[in-house]
Amino acid sequence: MVRDVVIIGSGPAGYTAAVYTGRAQLNPMVFAGANSGGQLMLTTDVENYPGFPEGIMGPELMESFRKQAERFGAEIHYEDVIEVDFSSRPYKIKSTAQEVEANTVIISTGASAKMLGLESESRLMGHGVSTCATCDGFFFRGQEIAVVGGGDSAMEEAVFLTKFADKVTVIHRRGELRASKIMQQKAFDNPKVEFMWHSAITEVLEEDGKVSRVEVENLESGDRSTLPLTGVFVAIGHTPNTSLFEGQLDLHDNGYIKTHEVTRTSVEGVFACGDVQDFTYRQAITAAGSGCAAAIDAERWLEHHES
Ligand code: NAP
C-alpha cells in the first residue's frame, strides 16, 4: 500500500502537519523517532505558546499535540527513519522496523542545539540551563546569568537577556568574537553584559536541583574559578537533523533544507517544515505554523497529482 503522506519527525511541526493531514483524511503515518517530541521535551515551562495563559510544561504540550494528531487518525510509530529514497515516486522511507512507500513526504526532523557535552549541563537542562533565550529569559528576572558562545546567537541572546537579568556574563573560549561587528558592538555597549575571555565552563553546579554556580577554566592559564549565577544559556550553534537527506534534497551551506514557496523542497511532493528548514525564528509556534503550511501544500499537491 502506498501512503498518501508520511511525516518524518514529531516536534510541533510534525504533529501539526499530522493534525492537518489527518483532518484532510489522508491517514498520515508519522515516524516520531525513538526520542519523540522534539526540543520542547528538553524544556520545562513554555510561556510563549499562545493559548496557555498560565504556561505549560514542554513535554505536556507535546503530549497534547500527539493526542490531537491521533484523534484525527495519525498513525504514530516510535521508530527512527534510517534511509529515504526520493529518486522516484512513490518515495521510499525505511525505518528501524519497516519500509513504506508514500506519494508525499513531510520532513520535520528539526535541529538540535549544540551542547558543551557536560553531564551536569544535560541534567540541569530546563532547571537553569537553557538553549533558548526567547523561551526562557523571562524566568531570570533580576538574576545573574551566563551565555556561552561568541557568535551572533550568543550576542543576540546576551543583549536580549539583559531585559530580564541584572548581569549577563558571556563566557567565550577565545579572545575574540565570531559575531558580526554590529552584534559585537551592541553587546560591548550594553552595561549589563560582561565578558570572560579564553574561558570554558567545566562544571555546572546546583543547589536544590537548580543551577547555583559554574566552574570556569581559563584556557590560557589553566586557572579555575567559580562564578555564582542561576542561569546558563548555551548558544554555540545548532545542527539541523538532515544527514538522512544529503544527496537527496538541496540543502543550504549550513545544512538546513532549502525550501521555496514556503515548504516545497527541491523534490516534487517532498515538503519540509519547522526547524529543519528554519534557522531564523526557531520557535515552537513558527514550527507549528509551518507544519500547517506543509500539510496544506501536501494536500494540494496530491489533489493535482492524482493518478
Ligand atoms: P556560530 O556562528 O557557529 O558561533 C558559534 C559560537 O560558539 C562560536 O563563537 C564558537 O566559538 C562557539 N562554540 C562552538 N562550539 C563550542 C564549544 N564546544 N564550546 C564553546 N564554544 C563553542 O553559531 P551562531 O552564533 O548560532 O550563528 C549561526 C549562524 O546564524 C551564523 O551565520 C550567524 O551569523 C547567524 N545568526 C545571525 C543573527 C543575526 O544576524 N541577528 C543572529 C543569530 C545567528 P569559536 O568562535 O571559537 O569557534
Short mmCIF file of C-alpha atoms and ligand atoms in Angstrom, two decimals:
data_model
loop_
_atom_site.label_atom_id
_atom_site.label_comp_id
_atom_site.label_asym_id
_atom_site.label_seq_id
_atom_site.Cartn_x
_atom_site.Cartn_y
_atom_site.Cartn_z
CA MET A 1 0.00 0.00 0.00
CA VAL A 2 1.30 3.43 -0.93
CA ARG A 3 0.59 6.01 1.78
CA ASP A 4 -0.67 9.45 0.82
CA VAL A 5 1.50 11.18 3.43
CA VAL A 6 4.41 10.08 5.56
CA ILE A 7 5.66 12.57 8.15
CA ILE A 8 9.18 12.24 9.49
CA GLY A 9 9.63 13.96 12.85
CA SER A 10 7.40 14.68 15.82
CA GLY A 11 8.01 18.17 17.15
CA PRO A 12 5.42 20.95 16.86
CA ALA A 13 5.87 21.00 13.05
CA GLY A 14 5.44 17.26 12.52
CA TYR A 15 2.46 16.83 14.84
CA THR A 16 0.72 19.92 13.40
CA ALA A 17 1.22 18.51 9.90
CA ALA A 18 -0.29 15.26 11.25
CA VAL A 19 -3.35 17.06 12.67
CA TYR A 20 -4.00 18.85 9.38
CA THR A 21 -3.37 15.89 7.07
CA GLY A 22 -5.40 13.71 9.46
CA ARG A 23 -8.36 16.08 9.29
CA ALA A 24 -7.95 16.10 5.49
CA GLN A 25 -8.49 12.30 5.71
CA LEU A 26 -5.08 11.48 4.31
CA ASN A 27 -4.34 8.93 7.08
CA PRO A 28 -0.85 10.25 7.82
CA MET A 29 1.82 7.93 9.07
CA VAL A 30 4.23 9.64 11.45
CA PHE A 31 7.72 8.38 12.15
CA ALA A 32 8.09 10.03 15.54
CA GLY A 33 11.56 8.67 16.26
CA ALA A 34 12.76 6.79 19.31
CA ASN A 35 13.04 10.13 21.13
CA SER A 36 9.80 11.78 20.10
CA GLY A 37 8.54 15.30 20.75
CA GLY A 38 11.48 17.43 19.61
CA GLN A 39 13.24 20.19 21.51
CA LEU A 40 10.25 21.05 23.75
CA MET A 41 10.86 17.75 25.52
CA LEU A 42 14.01 19.38 26.91
CA THR A 43 12.26 22.42 28.36
CA THR A 44 10.17 22.93 31.45
CA ASP A 45 7.78 25.90 31.38
CA VAL A 46 6.64 27.17 27.99
CA GLU A 47 5.05 30.58 28.43
CA ASN A 48 5.06 31.88 24.88
CA TYR A 49 2.92 29.27 23.16
CA PRO A 50 -0.40 31.04 22.53
CA GLY A 51 -3.44 29.51 24.14
CA PHE A 52 -1.87 28.72 27.51
CA PRO A 53 -2.16 31.90 29.59
CA GLU A 54 -0.66 30.18 32.64
CA GLY A 55 2.08 28.47 30.61
CA ILE A 56 2.51 24.74 30.09
CA MET A 57 5.33 22.24 30.55
CA GLY A 58 7.11 21.41 27.27
CA PRO A 59 6.56 17.62 27.48
CA GLU A 60 2.89 18.12 28.42
CA LEU A 61 2.39 20.38 25.39
CA MET A 62 3.92 17.75 23.12
CA GLU A 63 1.71 15.05 24.64
CA SER A 64 -1.31 17.20 23.73
CA PHE A 65 -0.01 17.65 20.18
CA ARG A 66 0.37 13.88 19.87
CA LYS A 67 -3.12 13.13 21.22
CA GLN A 68 -4.66 15.70 18.89
CA ALA A 69 -2.90 14.12 15.89
CA GLU A 70 -4.05 10.65 16.95
CA ARG A 71 -7.62 11.88 17.36
CA PHE A 72 -7.68 12.58 13.62
CA GLY A 73 -6.23 9.23 12.65
CA ALA A 74 -2.49 9.82 12.58
CA GLU A 75 -0.65 6.53 12.86
CA ILE A 76 2.38 7.14 15.03
CA HIS A 77 5.44 4.89 15.00
CA TYR A 78 8.21 5.49 17.53
CA GLU A 79 10.96 4.43 15.17
CA ASP A 80 13.88 6.31 13.68
CA VAL A 81 13.98 6.64 9.91
CA ILE A 82 17.34 5.33 8.69
CA GLU A 83 17.07 5.79 4.91
CA VAL A 84 14.96 7.59 2.33
CA ASP A 85 14.86 7.28 -1.44
CA PHE A 86 13.37 10.29 -3.21
CA SER A 87 14.76 9.39 -6.65
CA SER A 88 11.38 8.22 -8.00
CA ARG A 89 7.74 8.10 -6.91
CA PRO A 90 6.37 6.62 -4.80
CA TYR A 91 9.07 7.67 -2.35
CA LYS A 92 10.60 5.06 -0.06
CA ILE A 93 11.11 5.56 3.65
CA LYS A 94 12.91 2.93 5.68
CA SER A 95 12.78 2.93 9.48
CA THR A 96 14.48 0.69 12.01
CA ALA A 97 11.41 -1.60 11.79
CA GLN A 98 9.82 -1.30 8.32
CA GLU A 99 9.89 0.15 4.82
CA VAL A 100 6.97 2.16 3.45
CA GLU A 101 6.12 3.98 0.25
CA ALA A 102 4.47 7.38 0.05
CA ASN A 103 3.17 9.81 -2.56
CA THR A 104 4.18 12.78 -0.41
CA VAL A 105 6.64 13.16 2.44
CA ILE A 106 6.68 15.91 5.05
CA ILE A 107 10.04 16.35 6.75
CA SER A 108 10.05 17.86 10.23
CA THR A 109 13.17 16.36 11.79
CA GLY A 110 14.13 19.63 13.47
CA ALA A 111 17.51 20.85 14.60
CA SER A 112 19.45 20.09 17.72
CA ALA A 113 21.13 22.74 19.81
CA LYS A 114 24.83 22.04 20.18
CA MET A 115 25.77 21.36 23.76
CA LEU A 116 29.01 21.59 25.72
CA GLY A 117 28.85 17.89 26.49
CA LEU A 118 28.90 18.08 30.30
CA GLU A 119 26.81 15.59 32.27
CA SER A 120 25.73 18.38 34.67
CA GLU A 121 24.64 20.53 31.71
CA SER A 122 22.20 17.91 30.40
CA ARG A 123 20.96 17.02 33.89
CA LEU A 124 20.13 20.67 34.63
CA MET A 125 18.56 21.38 31.24
CA GLY A 126 15.28 23.18 31.98
CA HIS A 127 16.43 23.81 35.58
CA GLY A 128 18.68 26.77 34.88
CA VAL A 129 20.38 25.52 31.74
CA SER A 130 18.69 26.59 28.51
CA THR A 131 19.35 26.77 24.80
CA CYS A 132 16.65 29.36 24.08
CA ALA A 133 16.73 32.90 25.48
CA THR A 134 13.44 33.84 23.82
CA CYS A 135 11.76 30.91 25.55
CA ASP A 136 13.32 31.09 28.99
CA GLY A 137 14.75 34.59 29.52
CA PHE A 138 11.67 35.70 31.38
CA PHE A 139 12.40 33.24 34.20
CA PHE A 140 15.65 35.02 35.08
CA ARG A 141 14.35 38.43 36.11
CA GLY A 142 16.74 40.19 38.49
CA GLN A 143 19.28 37.34 38.35
CA GLU A 144 22.89 36.89 37.24
CA ILE A 145 23.35 34.52 34.35
CA ALA A 146 25.85 33.44 31.69
CA VAL A 147 25.73 32.97 27.94
CA VAL A 148 28.24 30.59 26.37
CA GLY A 149 29.49 31.30 22.84
CA GLY A 150 30.96 34.05 20.73
CA GLY A 151 28.76 34.07 17.62
CA ASP A 152 25.78 36.18 16.58
CA SER A 153 23.39 33.94 18.51
CA ALA A 154 25.36 34.39 21.74
CA MET A 155 25.48 38.19 21.32
CA GLU A 156 21.80 38.39 20.42
CA GLU A 157 20.86 36.25 23.41
CA ALA A 158 23.15 38.16 25.79
CA VAL A 159 21.66 41.52 24.82
CA PHE A 160 18.11 40.15 24.85
CA LEU A 161 18.62 38.63 28.30
CA THR A 162 19.60 41.98 29.79
CA LYS A 163 15.90 42.85 29.57
CA PHE A 164 15.42 40.44 32.44
CA ALA A 165 18.73 39.64 34.11
CA ASP A 166 20.78 42.08 36.22
CA LYS A 167 24.03 40.83 34.76
CA VAL A 168 24.93 38.63 31.80
CA THR A 169 28.43 37.20 31.57
CA VAL A 170 29.45 35.98 28.12
CA ILE A 171 31.83 33.06 28.51
CA HIS A 172 33.81 32.54 25.32
CA ARG A 173 36.60 30.10 24.56
CA ARG A 174 38.70 32.56 22.53
CA GLY A 175 39.87 36.17 22.94
CA GLU A 176 37.80 37.49 20.05
CA LEU A 177 34.22 37.07 18.95
CA ARG A 178 32.97 35.36 15.82
CA ALA A 179 29.85 37.56 15.80
CA SER A 180 29.33 40.31 13.22
CA LYS A 181 30.75 43.70 14.18
CA ILE A 182 27.34 45.26 14.71
CA MET A 183 26.25 42.49 17.09
CA GLN A 184 29.57 42.70 18.93
CA GLN A 185 29.13 46.44 19.37
CA LYS A 186 25.63 46.02 20.76
CA ALA A 187 26.95 43.62 23.37
CA PHE A 188 30.02 45.76 24.19
CA ASP A 189 27.82 48.85 24.57
CA ASN A 190 25.42 47.16 26.97
CA PRO A 191 26.44 47.93 30.57
CA LYS A 192 24.84 44.72 31.85
CA VAL A 193 26.98 42.47 29.59
CA GLU A 194 30.43 41.37 30.77
CA PHE A 195 32.91 39.10 29.05
CA MET A 196 35.06 36.23 30.28
CA TRP A 197 37.58 35.52 27.53
CA HIS A 198 39.55 32.33 26.87
CA SER A 199 37.20 30.56 29.20
CA ALA A 200 35.21 27.34 29.28
CA ILE A 201 32.63 26.02 31.70
CA THR A 202 33.92 22.76 33.15
CA GLU A 203 31.00 22.07 35.51
CA VAL A 204 27.51 23.39 36.19
CA LEU A 205 26.79 23.20 39.91
CA GLU A 206 23.38 23.05 41.55
CA GLU A 207 21.58 23.75 44.76
CA ASP A 208 18.15 22.18 45.38
CA GLY A 209 18.08 20.89 41.79
CA LYS A 210 18.67 24.31 40.23
CA VAL A 211 21.77 25.96 38.82
CA SER A 212 23.62 27.93 41.51
CA ARG A 213 27.12 28.43 40.06
CA VAL A 214 29.52 27.33 37.35
CA GLU A 215 33.13 26.26 37.44
CA VAL A 216 35.12 28.03 34.74
CA GLU A 217 38.59 27.26 33.44
CA ASN A 218 40.81 29.90 31.92
CA LEU A 219 42.09 28.11 28.82
CA GLU A 220 45.32 30.13 28.71
CA SER A 221 46.42 29.91 32.34
CA GLY A 222 44.55 26.74 33.36
CA ASP A 223 43.23 28.62 36.42
CA ARG A 224 39.82 27.61 37.67
CA SER A 225 37.26 29.86 39.28
CA THR A 226 33.68 29.59 40.44
CA LEU A 227 31.03 32.02 39.27
CA PRO A 228 27.80 32.35 41.24
CA LEU A 229 24.86 32.51 38.83
CA THR A 230 21.46 30.95 38.33
CA GLY A 231 21.21 30.51 34.58
CA VAL A 232 23.42 29.23 31.76
CA PHE A 233 22.35 29.83 28.16
CA VAL A 234 24.30 27.67 25.76
CA ALA A 235 24.43 29.48 22.40
CA ILE A 236 27.11 27.65 20.45
CA GLY A 237 25.03 26.87 17.36
CA HIS A 238 22.51 24.34 16.12
CA THR A 239 22.85 21.28 13.92
CA PRO A 240 19.93 20.57 11.57
CA ASN A 241 18.91 16.91 11.52
CA THR A 242 19.40 16.49 7.80
CA SER A 243 22.05 13.79 7.40
CA LEU A 244 19.31 11.45 6.03
CA PHE A 245 18.61 13.84 3.18
CA GLU A 246 22.14 14.63 1.98
CA GLY A 247 22.33 13.91 -1.74
CA GLN A 248 18.52 13.64 -1.97
CA LEU A 249 17.40 17.22 -1.36
CA ASP A 250 19.05 20.59 -1.90
CA LEU A 251 20.49 21.86 1.37
CA HIS A 252 21.86 25.28 2.32
CA ASP A 253 25.61 25.51 3.02
CA ASN A 254 24.77 25.39 6.74
CA GLY A 255 22.98 22.03 6.27
CA TYR A 256 19.36 23.22 6.56
CA ILE A 257 16.86 22.08 3.90
CA LYS A 258 16.24 24.62 1.15
CA THR A 259 12.54 25.43 0.76
CA HIS A 260 10.66 27.67 -1.65
CA GLU A 261 7.02 28.73 -1.86
CA VAL A 262 7.00 28.15 1.86
CA THR A 263 7.51 24.39 2.34
CA ARG A 264 8.44 22.93 -1.07
CA THR A 265 11.84 21.24 -1.30
CA SER A 266 13.89 20.53 -4.42
CA VAL A 267 11.92 17.28 -4.91
CA GLU A 268 8.27 17.42 -6.04
CA GLY A 269 5.92 16.15 -3.36
CA VAL A 270 8.50 16.37 -0.58
CA PHE A 271 7.88 19.19 1.88
CA ALA A 272 9.88 20.46 4.84
CA CYS A 273 8.69 22.41 7.85
CA GLY A 274 9.89 23.54 11.26
CA ASP A 275 13.46 23.97 12.43
CA VAL A 276 14.91 21.62 9.80
CA GLN A 277 14.40 24.43 7.26
CA ASP A 278 14.28 27.47 9.57
CA PHE A 279 17.44 28.93 11.03
CA THR A 280 15.88 32.31 11.71
CA TYR A 281 12.92 32.02 14.08
CA ARG A 282 13.25 28.55 15.66
CA GLN A 283 10.13 28.88 17.79
CA ALA A 284 7.53 26.21 18.59
CA ILE A 285 4.76 28.41 17.25
CA THR A 286 6.54 29.18 13.96
CA ALA A 287 7.34 25.46 13.59
CA ALA A 288 3.69 24.57 14.19
CA GLY A 289 2.63 27.22 11.65
CA SER A 290 4.95 25.83 9.01
CA GLY A 291 3.72 22.29 9.80
CA CYS A 292 0.22 23.51 8.94
CA ALA A 293 1.54 25.04 5.70
CA ALA A 294 3.32 21.80 4.76
CA ALA A 295 0.14 19.79 5.33
CA ILE A 296 -1.91 22.12 3.13
CA ASP A 297 0.85 22.12 0.48
CA ALA A 298 0.93 18.29 0.53
CA GLU A 299 -2.85 18.04 0.33
CA ARG A 300 -3.00 20.41 -2.66
CA TRP A 301 -0.11 18.64 -4.33
CA LEU A 302 -1.93 15.30 -4.02
CA GLU A 303 -5.10 16.83 -5.49
CA HIS A 304 -3.17 17.95 -8.57
CA HIS A 305 -1.22 14.73 -8.99
CA GLU A 306 -3.94 12.14 -8.56
CA SER A 307 -3.25 9.20 -10.84
P1 NAP B 1 28.25 30.25 15.13
O1 NAP B 1 28.38 31.46 14.30
O2 NAP B 1 28.73 28.95 14.58
O3 NAP B 1 29.00 30.55 16.51
C1 NAP B 1 29.14 29.54 17.46
C2 NAP B 1 29.96 30.12 18.60
O4 NAP B 1 30.02 29.13 19.62
C3 NAP B 1 31.40 30.45 18.22
O5 NAP B 1 31.81 31.62 18.85
C4 NAP B 1 32.18 29.24 18.71
O6 NAP B 1 33.46 29.56 19.16
C5 NAP B 1 31.38 28.81 19.91
N1 NAP B 1 31.46 27.37 20.12
C6 NAP B 1 31.21 26.38 19.23
N2 NAP B 1 31.36 25.16 19.82
C7 NAP B 1 31.74 25.41 21.10
C8 NAP B 1 32.05 24.59 22.19
N3 NAP B 1 32.01 23.25 22.11
N4 NAP B 1 32.39 25.18 23.37
C9 NAP B 1 32.42 26.53 23.49
N5 NAP B 1 32.14 27.38 22.48
C10 NAP B 1 31.80 26.82 21.29
O7 NAP B 1 26.72 29.97 15.57
P2 NAP B 1 25.54 31.02 15.84
O8 NAP B 1 26.01 32.13 16.67
O9 NAP B 1 24.39 30.17 16.33
O10 NAP B 1 25.18 31.56 14.41
C11 NAP B 1 24.82 30.65 13.36
C12 NAP B 1 24.55 31.46 12.08
O11 NAP B 1 23.35 32.23 12.25
C13 NAP B 1 25.66 32.45 11.76
O12 NAP B 1 25.79 32.52 10.38
C14 NAP B 1 25.15 33.75 12.32
O13 NAP B 1 25.69 34.90 11.66
C15 NAP B 1 23.64 33.62 12.07
N6 NAP B 1 22.89 34.42 13.05
C16 NAP B 1 22.61 35.72 12.74
C17 NAP B 1 21.94 36.51 13.65
C18 NAP B 1 21.64 37.92 13.30
O14 NAP B 1 22.20 38.44 12.37
N7 NAP B 1 20.75 38.59 14.02
C19 NAP B 1 21.54 36.02 14.89
C20 NAP B 1 21.85 34.68 15.19
C21 NAP B 1 22.54 33.91 14.26
P3 NAP B 1 34.65 29.97 18.12
O15 NAP B 1 34.31 31.36 17.72
O16 NAP B 1 35.87 29.84 18.94
O17 NAP B 1 34.56 28.97 17.02
#
